[in-house]
Coordinates of N, CA, C and O in Angstrom, one line a residue:
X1 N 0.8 -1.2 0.0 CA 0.0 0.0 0.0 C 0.9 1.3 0.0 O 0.5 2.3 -0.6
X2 N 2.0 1.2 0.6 CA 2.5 2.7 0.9 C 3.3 2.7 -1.2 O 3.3 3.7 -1.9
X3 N 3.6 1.9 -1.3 CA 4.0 1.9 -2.9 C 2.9 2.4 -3.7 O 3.1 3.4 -4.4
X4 N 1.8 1.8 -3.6 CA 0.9 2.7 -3.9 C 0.3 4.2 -3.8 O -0.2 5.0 -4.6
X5 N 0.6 4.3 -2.5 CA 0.6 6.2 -2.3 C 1.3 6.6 -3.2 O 1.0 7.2 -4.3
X6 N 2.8 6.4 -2.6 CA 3.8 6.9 -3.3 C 4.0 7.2 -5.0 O 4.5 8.3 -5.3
X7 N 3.4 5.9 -6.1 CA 2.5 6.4 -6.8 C 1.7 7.5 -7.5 O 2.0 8.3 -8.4
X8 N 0.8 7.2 -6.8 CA -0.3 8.4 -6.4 C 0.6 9.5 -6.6 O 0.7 10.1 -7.7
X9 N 1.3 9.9 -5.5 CA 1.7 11.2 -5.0 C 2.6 11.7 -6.3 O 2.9 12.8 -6.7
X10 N 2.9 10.2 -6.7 CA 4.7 10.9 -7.5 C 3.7 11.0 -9.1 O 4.3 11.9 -9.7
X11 N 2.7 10.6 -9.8 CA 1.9 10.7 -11.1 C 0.4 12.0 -10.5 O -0.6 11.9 -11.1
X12 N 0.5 12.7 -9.6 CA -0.7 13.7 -8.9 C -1.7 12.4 -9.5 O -2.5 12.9 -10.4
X13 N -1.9 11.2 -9.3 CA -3.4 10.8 -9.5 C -4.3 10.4 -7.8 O -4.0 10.0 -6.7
X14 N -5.6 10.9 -8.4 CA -6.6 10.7 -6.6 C -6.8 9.5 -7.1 O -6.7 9.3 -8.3
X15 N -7.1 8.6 -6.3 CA -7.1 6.6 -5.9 C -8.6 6.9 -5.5 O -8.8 7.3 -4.3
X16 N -9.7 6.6 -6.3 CA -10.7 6.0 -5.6 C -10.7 4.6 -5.8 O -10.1 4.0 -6.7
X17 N -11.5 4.1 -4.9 CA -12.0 2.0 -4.9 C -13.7 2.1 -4.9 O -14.4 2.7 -4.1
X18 N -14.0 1.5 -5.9 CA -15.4 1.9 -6.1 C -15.9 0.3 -6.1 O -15.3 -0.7 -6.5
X19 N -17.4 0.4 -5.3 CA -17.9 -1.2 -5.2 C -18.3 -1.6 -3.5 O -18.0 -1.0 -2.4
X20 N -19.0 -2.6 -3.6 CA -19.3 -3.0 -1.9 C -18.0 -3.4 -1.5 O -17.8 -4.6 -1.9
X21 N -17.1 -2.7 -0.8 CA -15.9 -2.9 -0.5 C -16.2 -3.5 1.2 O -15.2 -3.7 1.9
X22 N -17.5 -3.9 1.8 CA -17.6 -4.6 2.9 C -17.5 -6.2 3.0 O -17.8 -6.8 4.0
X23 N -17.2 -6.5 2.3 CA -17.0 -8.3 2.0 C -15.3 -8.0 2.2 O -14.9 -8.7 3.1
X24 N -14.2 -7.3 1.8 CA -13.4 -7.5 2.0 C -12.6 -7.6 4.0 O -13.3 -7.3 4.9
X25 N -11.6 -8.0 4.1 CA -11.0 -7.9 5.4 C -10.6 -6.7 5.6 O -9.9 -5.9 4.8
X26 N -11.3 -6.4 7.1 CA -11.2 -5.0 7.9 C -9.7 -4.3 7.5 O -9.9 -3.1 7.1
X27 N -8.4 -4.8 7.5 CA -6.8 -4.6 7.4 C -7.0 -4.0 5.8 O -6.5 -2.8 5.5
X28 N -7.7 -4.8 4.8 CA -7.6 -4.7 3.5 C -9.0 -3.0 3.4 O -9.0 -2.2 2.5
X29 N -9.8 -3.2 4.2 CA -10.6 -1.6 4.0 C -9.8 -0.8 4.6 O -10.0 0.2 3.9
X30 N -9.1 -0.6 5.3 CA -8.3 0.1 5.8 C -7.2 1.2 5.3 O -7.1 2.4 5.6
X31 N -6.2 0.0 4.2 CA -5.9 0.5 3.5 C -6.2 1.1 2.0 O -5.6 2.0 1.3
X32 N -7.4 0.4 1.8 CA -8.3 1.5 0.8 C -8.6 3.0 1.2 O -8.6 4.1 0.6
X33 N -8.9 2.6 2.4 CA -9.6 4.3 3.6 C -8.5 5.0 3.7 O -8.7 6.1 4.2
X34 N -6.8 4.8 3.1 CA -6.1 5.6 3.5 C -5.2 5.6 2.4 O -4.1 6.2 2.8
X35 N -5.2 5.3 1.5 CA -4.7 5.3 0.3 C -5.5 6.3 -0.3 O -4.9 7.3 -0.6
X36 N -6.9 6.4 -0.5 CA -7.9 7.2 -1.1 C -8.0 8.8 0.0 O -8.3 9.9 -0.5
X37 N -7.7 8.6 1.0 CA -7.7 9.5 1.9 C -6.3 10.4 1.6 O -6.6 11.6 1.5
X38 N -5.1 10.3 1.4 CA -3.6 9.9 1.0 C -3.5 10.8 -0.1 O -2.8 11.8 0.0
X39 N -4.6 10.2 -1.5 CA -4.4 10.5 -2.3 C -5.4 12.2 -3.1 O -5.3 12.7 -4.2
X40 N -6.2 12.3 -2.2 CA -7.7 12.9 -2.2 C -7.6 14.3 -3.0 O -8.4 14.6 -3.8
X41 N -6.4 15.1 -2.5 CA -5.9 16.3 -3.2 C -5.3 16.3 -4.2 O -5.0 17.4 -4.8
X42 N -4.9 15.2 -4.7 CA -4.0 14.9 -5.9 C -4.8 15.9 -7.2 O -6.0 16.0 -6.9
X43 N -4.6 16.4 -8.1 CA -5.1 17.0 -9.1 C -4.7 16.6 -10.3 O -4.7 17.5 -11.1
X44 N -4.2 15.4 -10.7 CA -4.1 15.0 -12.1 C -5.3 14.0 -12.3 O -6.5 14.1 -12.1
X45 N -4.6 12.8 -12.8 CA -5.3 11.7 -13.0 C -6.2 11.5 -11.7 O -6.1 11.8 -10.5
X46 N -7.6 10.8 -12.6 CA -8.4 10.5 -11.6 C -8.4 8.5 -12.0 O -8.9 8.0 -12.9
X47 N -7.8 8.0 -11.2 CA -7.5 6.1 -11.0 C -8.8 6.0 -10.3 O -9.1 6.5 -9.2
X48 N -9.8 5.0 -11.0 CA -10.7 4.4 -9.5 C -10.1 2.4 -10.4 O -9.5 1.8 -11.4
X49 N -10.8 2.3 -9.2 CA -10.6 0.7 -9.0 C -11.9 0.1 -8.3 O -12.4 0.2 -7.2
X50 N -12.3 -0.7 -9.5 CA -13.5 -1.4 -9.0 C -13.3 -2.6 -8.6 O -12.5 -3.3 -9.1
X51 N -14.0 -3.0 -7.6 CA -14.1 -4.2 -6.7 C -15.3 -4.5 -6.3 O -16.2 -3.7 -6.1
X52 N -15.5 -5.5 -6.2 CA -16.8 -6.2 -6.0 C -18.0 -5.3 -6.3 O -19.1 -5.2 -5.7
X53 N -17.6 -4.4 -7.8 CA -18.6 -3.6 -8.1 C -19.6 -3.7 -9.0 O -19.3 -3.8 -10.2
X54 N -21.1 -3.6 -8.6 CA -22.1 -3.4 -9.6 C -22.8 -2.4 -9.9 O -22.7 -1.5 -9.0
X55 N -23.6 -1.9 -10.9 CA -24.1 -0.5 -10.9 C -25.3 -0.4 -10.0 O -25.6 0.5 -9.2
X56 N -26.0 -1.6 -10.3 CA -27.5 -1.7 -9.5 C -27.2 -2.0 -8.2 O -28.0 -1.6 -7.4
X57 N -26.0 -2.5 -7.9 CA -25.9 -2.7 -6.5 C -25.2 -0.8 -5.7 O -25.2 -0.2 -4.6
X58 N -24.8 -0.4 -6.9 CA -24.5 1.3 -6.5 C -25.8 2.1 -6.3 O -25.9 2.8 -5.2
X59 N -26.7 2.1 -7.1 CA -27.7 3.0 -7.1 C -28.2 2.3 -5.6 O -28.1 2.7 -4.4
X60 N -28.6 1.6 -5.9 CA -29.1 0.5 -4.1 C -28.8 1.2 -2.9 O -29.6 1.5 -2.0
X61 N -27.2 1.4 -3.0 CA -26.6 1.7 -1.9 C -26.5 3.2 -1.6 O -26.1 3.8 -0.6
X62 N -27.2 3.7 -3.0 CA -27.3 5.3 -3.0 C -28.3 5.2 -2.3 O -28.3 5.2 -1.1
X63 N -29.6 5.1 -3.1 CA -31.0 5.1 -2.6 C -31.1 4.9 -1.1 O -31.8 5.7 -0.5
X64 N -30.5 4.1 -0.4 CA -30.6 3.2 1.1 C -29.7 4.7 1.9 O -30.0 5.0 3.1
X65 N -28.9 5.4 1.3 CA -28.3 6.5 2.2 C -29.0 7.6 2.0 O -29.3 8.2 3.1
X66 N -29.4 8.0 0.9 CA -30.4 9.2 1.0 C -31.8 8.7 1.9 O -32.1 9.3 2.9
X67 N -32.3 7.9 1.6 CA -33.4 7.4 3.0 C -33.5 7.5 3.9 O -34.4 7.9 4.6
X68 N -31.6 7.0 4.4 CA -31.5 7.4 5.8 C -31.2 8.5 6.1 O -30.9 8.6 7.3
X69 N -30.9 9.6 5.4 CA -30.9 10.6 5.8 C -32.2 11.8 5.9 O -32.1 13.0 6.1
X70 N -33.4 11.0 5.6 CA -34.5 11.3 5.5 C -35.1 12.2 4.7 O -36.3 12.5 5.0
X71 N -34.5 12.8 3.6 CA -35.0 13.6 2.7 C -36.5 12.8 2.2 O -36.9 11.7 2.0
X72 N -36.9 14.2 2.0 CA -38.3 14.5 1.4 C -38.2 14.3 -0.3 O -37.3 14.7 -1.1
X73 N -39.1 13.6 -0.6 CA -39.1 13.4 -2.6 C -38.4 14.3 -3.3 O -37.3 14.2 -3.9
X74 N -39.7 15.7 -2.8 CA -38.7 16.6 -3.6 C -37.7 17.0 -3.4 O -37.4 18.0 -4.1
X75 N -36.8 16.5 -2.3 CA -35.4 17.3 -2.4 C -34.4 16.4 -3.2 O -33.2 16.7 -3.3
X76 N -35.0 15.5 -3.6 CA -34.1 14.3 -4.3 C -34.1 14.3 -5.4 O -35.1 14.0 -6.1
X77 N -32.7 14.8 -6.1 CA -32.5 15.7 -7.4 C -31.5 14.4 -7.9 O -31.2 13.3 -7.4
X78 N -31.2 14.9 -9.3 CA -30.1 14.2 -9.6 C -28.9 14.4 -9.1 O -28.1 13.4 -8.9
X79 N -28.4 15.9 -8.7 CA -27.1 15.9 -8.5 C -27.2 15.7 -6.8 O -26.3 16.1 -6.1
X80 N -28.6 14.9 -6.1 CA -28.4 14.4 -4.6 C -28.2 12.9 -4.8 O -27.7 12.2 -3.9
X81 N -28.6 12.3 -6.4 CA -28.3 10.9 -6.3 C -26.8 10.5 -6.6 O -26.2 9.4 -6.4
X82 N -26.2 11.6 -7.1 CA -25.1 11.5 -8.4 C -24.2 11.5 -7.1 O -23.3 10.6 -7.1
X83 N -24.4 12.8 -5.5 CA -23.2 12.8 -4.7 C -23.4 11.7 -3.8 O -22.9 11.8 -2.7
X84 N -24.1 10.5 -4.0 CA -24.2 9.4 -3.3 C -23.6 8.2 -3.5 O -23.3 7.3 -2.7
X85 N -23.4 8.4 -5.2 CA -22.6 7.2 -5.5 C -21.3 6.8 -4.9 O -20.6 7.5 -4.1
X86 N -21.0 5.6 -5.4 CA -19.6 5.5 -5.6 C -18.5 6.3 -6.2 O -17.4 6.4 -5.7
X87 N -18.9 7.0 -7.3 CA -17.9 8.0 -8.1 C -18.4 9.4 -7.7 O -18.3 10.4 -8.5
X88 N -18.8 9.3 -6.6 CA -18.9 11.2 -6.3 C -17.7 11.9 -6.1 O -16.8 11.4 -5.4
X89 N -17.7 13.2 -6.6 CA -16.7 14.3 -6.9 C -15.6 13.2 -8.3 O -14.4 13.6 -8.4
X90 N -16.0 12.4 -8.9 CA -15.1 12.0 -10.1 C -16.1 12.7 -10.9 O -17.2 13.1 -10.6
X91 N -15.1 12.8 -12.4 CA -16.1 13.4 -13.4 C -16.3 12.0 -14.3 O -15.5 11.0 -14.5
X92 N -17.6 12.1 -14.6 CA -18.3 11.1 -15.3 C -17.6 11.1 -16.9 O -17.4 12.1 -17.7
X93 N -17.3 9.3 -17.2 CA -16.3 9.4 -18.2 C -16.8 9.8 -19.5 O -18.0 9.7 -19.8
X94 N -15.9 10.1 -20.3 CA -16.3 11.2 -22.0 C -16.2 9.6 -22.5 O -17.3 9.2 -22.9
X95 N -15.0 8.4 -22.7 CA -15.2 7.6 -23.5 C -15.4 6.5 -22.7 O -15.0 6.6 -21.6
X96 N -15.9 5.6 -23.1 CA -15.8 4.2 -22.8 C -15.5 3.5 -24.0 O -16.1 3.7 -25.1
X97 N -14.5 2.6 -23.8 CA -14.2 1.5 -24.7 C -14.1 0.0 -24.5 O -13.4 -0.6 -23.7
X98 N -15.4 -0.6 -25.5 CA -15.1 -2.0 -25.1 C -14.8 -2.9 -25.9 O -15.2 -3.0 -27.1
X99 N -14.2 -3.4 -25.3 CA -13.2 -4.5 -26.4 C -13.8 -6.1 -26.8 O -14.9 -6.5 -26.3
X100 N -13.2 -6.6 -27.4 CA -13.4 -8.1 -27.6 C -15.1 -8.4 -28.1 O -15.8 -9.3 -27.7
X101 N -15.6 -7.3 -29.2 CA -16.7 -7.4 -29.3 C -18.1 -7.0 -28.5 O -19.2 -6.7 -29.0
X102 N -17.6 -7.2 -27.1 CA -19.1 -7.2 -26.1 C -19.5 -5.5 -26.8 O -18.7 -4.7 -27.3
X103 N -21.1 -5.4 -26.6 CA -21.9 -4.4 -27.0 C -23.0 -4.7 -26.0 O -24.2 -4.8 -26.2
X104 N -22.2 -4.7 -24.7 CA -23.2 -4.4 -23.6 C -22.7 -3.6 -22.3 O -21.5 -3.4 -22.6
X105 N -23.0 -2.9 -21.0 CA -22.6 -2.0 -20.6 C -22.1 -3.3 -19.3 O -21.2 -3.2 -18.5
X106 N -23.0 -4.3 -19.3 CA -22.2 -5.1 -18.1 C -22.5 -5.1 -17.0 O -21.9 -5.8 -16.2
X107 N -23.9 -4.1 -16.8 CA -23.6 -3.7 -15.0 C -22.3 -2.7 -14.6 O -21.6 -2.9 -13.6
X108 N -22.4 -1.6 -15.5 CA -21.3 -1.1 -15.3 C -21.4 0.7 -14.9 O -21.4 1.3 -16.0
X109 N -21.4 1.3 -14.2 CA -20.9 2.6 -14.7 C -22.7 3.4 -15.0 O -22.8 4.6 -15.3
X110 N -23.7 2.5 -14.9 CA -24.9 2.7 -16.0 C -25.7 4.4 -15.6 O -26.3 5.1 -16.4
X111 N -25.2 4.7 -14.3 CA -25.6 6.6 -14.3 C -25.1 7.2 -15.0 O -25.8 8.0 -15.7
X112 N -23.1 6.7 -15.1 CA -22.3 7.8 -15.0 C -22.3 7.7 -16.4 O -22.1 8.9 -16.9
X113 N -22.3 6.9 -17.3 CA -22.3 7.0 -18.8 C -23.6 7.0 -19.6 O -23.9 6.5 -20.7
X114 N -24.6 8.0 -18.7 CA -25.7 8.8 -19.6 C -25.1 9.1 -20.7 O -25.3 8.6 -21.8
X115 N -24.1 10.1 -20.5 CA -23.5 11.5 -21.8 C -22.2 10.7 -22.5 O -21.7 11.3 -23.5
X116 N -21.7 9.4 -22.1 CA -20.5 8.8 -22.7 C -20.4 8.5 -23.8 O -21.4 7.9 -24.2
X117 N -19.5 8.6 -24.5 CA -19.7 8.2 -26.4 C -18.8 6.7 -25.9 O -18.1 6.7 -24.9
X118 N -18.9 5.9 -26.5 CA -18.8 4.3 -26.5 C -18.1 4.4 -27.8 O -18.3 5.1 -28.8
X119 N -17.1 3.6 -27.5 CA -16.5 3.0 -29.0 C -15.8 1.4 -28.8 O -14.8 1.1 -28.2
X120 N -16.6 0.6 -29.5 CA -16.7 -0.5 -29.7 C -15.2 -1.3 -30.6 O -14.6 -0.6 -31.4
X121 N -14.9 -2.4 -30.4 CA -13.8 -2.9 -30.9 C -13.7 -4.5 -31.0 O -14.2 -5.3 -30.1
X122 N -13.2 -5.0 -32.1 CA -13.2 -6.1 -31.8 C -12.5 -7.6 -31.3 O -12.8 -8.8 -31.3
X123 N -11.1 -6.3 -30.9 CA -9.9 -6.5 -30.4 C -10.1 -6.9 -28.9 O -10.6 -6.1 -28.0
X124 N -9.6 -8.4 -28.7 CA -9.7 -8.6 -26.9 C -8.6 -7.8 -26.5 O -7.5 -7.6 -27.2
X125 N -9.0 -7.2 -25.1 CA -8.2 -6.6 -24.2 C -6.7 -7.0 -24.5 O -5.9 -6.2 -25.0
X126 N -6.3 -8.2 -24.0 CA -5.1 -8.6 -24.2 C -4.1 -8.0 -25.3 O -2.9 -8.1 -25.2
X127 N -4.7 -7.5 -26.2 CA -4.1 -7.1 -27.3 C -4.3 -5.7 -27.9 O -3.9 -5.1 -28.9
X128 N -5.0 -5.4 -26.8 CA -5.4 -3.8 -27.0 C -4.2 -3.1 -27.1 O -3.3 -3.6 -26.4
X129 N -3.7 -1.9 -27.9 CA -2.0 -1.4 -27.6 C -2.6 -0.2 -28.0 O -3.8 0.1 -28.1
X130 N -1.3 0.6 -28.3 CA -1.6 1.9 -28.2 C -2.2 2.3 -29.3 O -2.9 3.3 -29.1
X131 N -1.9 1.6 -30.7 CA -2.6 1.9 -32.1 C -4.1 1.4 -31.5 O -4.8 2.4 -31.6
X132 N -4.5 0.8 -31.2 CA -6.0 0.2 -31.1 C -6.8 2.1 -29.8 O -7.7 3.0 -29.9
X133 N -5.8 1.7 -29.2 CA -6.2 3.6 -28.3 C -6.2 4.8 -29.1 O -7.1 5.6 -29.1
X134 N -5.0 4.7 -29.8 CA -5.4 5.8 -31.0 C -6.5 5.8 -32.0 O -6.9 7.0 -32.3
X135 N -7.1 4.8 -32.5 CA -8.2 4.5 -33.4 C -9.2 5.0 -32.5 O -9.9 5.8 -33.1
X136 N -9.5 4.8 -31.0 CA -10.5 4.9 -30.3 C -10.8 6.3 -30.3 O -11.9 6.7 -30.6
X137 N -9.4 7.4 -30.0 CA -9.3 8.3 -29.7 C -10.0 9.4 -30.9 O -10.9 10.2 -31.0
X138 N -9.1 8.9 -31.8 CA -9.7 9.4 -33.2 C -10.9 9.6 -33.4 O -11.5 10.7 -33.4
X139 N -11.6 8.2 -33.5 CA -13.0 8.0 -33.8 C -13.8 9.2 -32.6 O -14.7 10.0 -32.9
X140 N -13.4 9.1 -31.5 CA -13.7 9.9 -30.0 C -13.9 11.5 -31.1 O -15.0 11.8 -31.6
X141 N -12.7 12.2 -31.3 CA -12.6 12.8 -31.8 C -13.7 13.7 -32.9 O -14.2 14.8 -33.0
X142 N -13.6 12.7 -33.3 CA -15.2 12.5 -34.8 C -16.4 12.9 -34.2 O -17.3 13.3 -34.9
X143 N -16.6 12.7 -32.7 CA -18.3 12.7 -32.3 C -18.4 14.0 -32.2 O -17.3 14.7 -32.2
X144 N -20.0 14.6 -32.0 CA -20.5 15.5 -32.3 C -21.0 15.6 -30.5 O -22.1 15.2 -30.3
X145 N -20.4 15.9 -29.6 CA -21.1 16.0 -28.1 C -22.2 16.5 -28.2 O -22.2 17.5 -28.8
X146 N -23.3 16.1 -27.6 CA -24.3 17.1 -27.3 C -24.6 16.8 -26.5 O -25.7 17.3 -26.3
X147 N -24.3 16.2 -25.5 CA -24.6 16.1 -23.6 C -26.2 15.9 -23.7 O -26.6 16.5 -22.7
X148 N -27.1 15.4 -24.3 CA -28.7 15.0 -24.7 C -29.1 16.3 -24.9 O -30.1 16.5 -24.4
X149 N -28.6 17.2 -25.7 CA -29.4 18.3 -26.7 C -29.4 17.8 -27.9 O -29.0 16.7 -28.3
X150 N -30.2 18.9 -28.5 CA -30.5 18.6 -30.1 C -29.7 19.6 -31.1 O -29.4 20.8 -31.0
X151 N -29.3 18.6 -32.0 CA -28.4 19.4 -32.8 C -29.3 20.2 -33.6 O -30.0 19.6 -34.3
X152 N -29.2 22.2 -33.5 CA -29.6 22.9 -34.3 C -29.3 22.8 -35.5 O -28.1 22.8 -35.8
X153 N -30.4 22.8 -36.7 CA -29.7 22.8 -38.4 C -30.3 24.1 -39.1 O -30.1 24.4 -40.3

């Protein structure tokens, strides 16, 4: 773990661990709680690391904390569900890329890639390199963002 800070500290990236991280051993949360704690001001790269993570099991675990915190319907916005997740204060990702064919999201990510452009490949991971990143990037490149507006003509 301290190799890991160190890391962290020496590339400015913040360490989150995203997922029901309570099935793991107390020693082993610990060091997530202080690695991520460690790392928290960092201002470059944003690293998360998922673990025992699902999306439905995230919103779940959203839902069950805003409850207990007793809010009223209408105070329950999106950006009160968004700071409950797992990836709160991360920015929700611009690309996702999946490899080896799949054209499904997996249980994955399924809030935070509302606005995500996807680019699809047929290349398994294992062989993913940096030309296959460049193609992605490119193609990335090519999209037309509109965050769910309508393109004016």
């Amino acid at each position: 773990m301290k190799t890991c800070v160190r890391t962290a500290k020496k590339n400015h990236m913040k360490v989150r661990v995203i997922g029901d991280k309570t099935g793991l051993d107390e020693d082993i949360q610990q060091s997530i709680a202080q690695l991520e704690e460690e790392s928290k001001d960092q201002d470059g790269l944003n690293f998360t690391i998922a673990i025992n993570y699902g999306s439905r099991d995230e919103i779940c675990r959203a839902v069950k904390k805003i409850a207990a915190e007793g809010l009223a319907p209408e105070e329950i916005t999106e950006d009160v569900i968004a700071a409950h997740l797992d990836t709160a204060d991360i920015p929700d990702p611009d690309l996702l890329i999946r490899t080896s064919g799949e054209l499904r999201l997996s249980n994955y990510l399924m809030w935070q890639l509302a606005y995500t452009e996807f680019y699809f490949t047929e290349v398994p991971w294992p062989d993913f390199d940096k030309a296959e990143l460049q193609k992605a990037i490119d193609r990335y490149n090519l999209r037309d963002r509109r965050y769910g507006g309508v393109k004016e003509t």
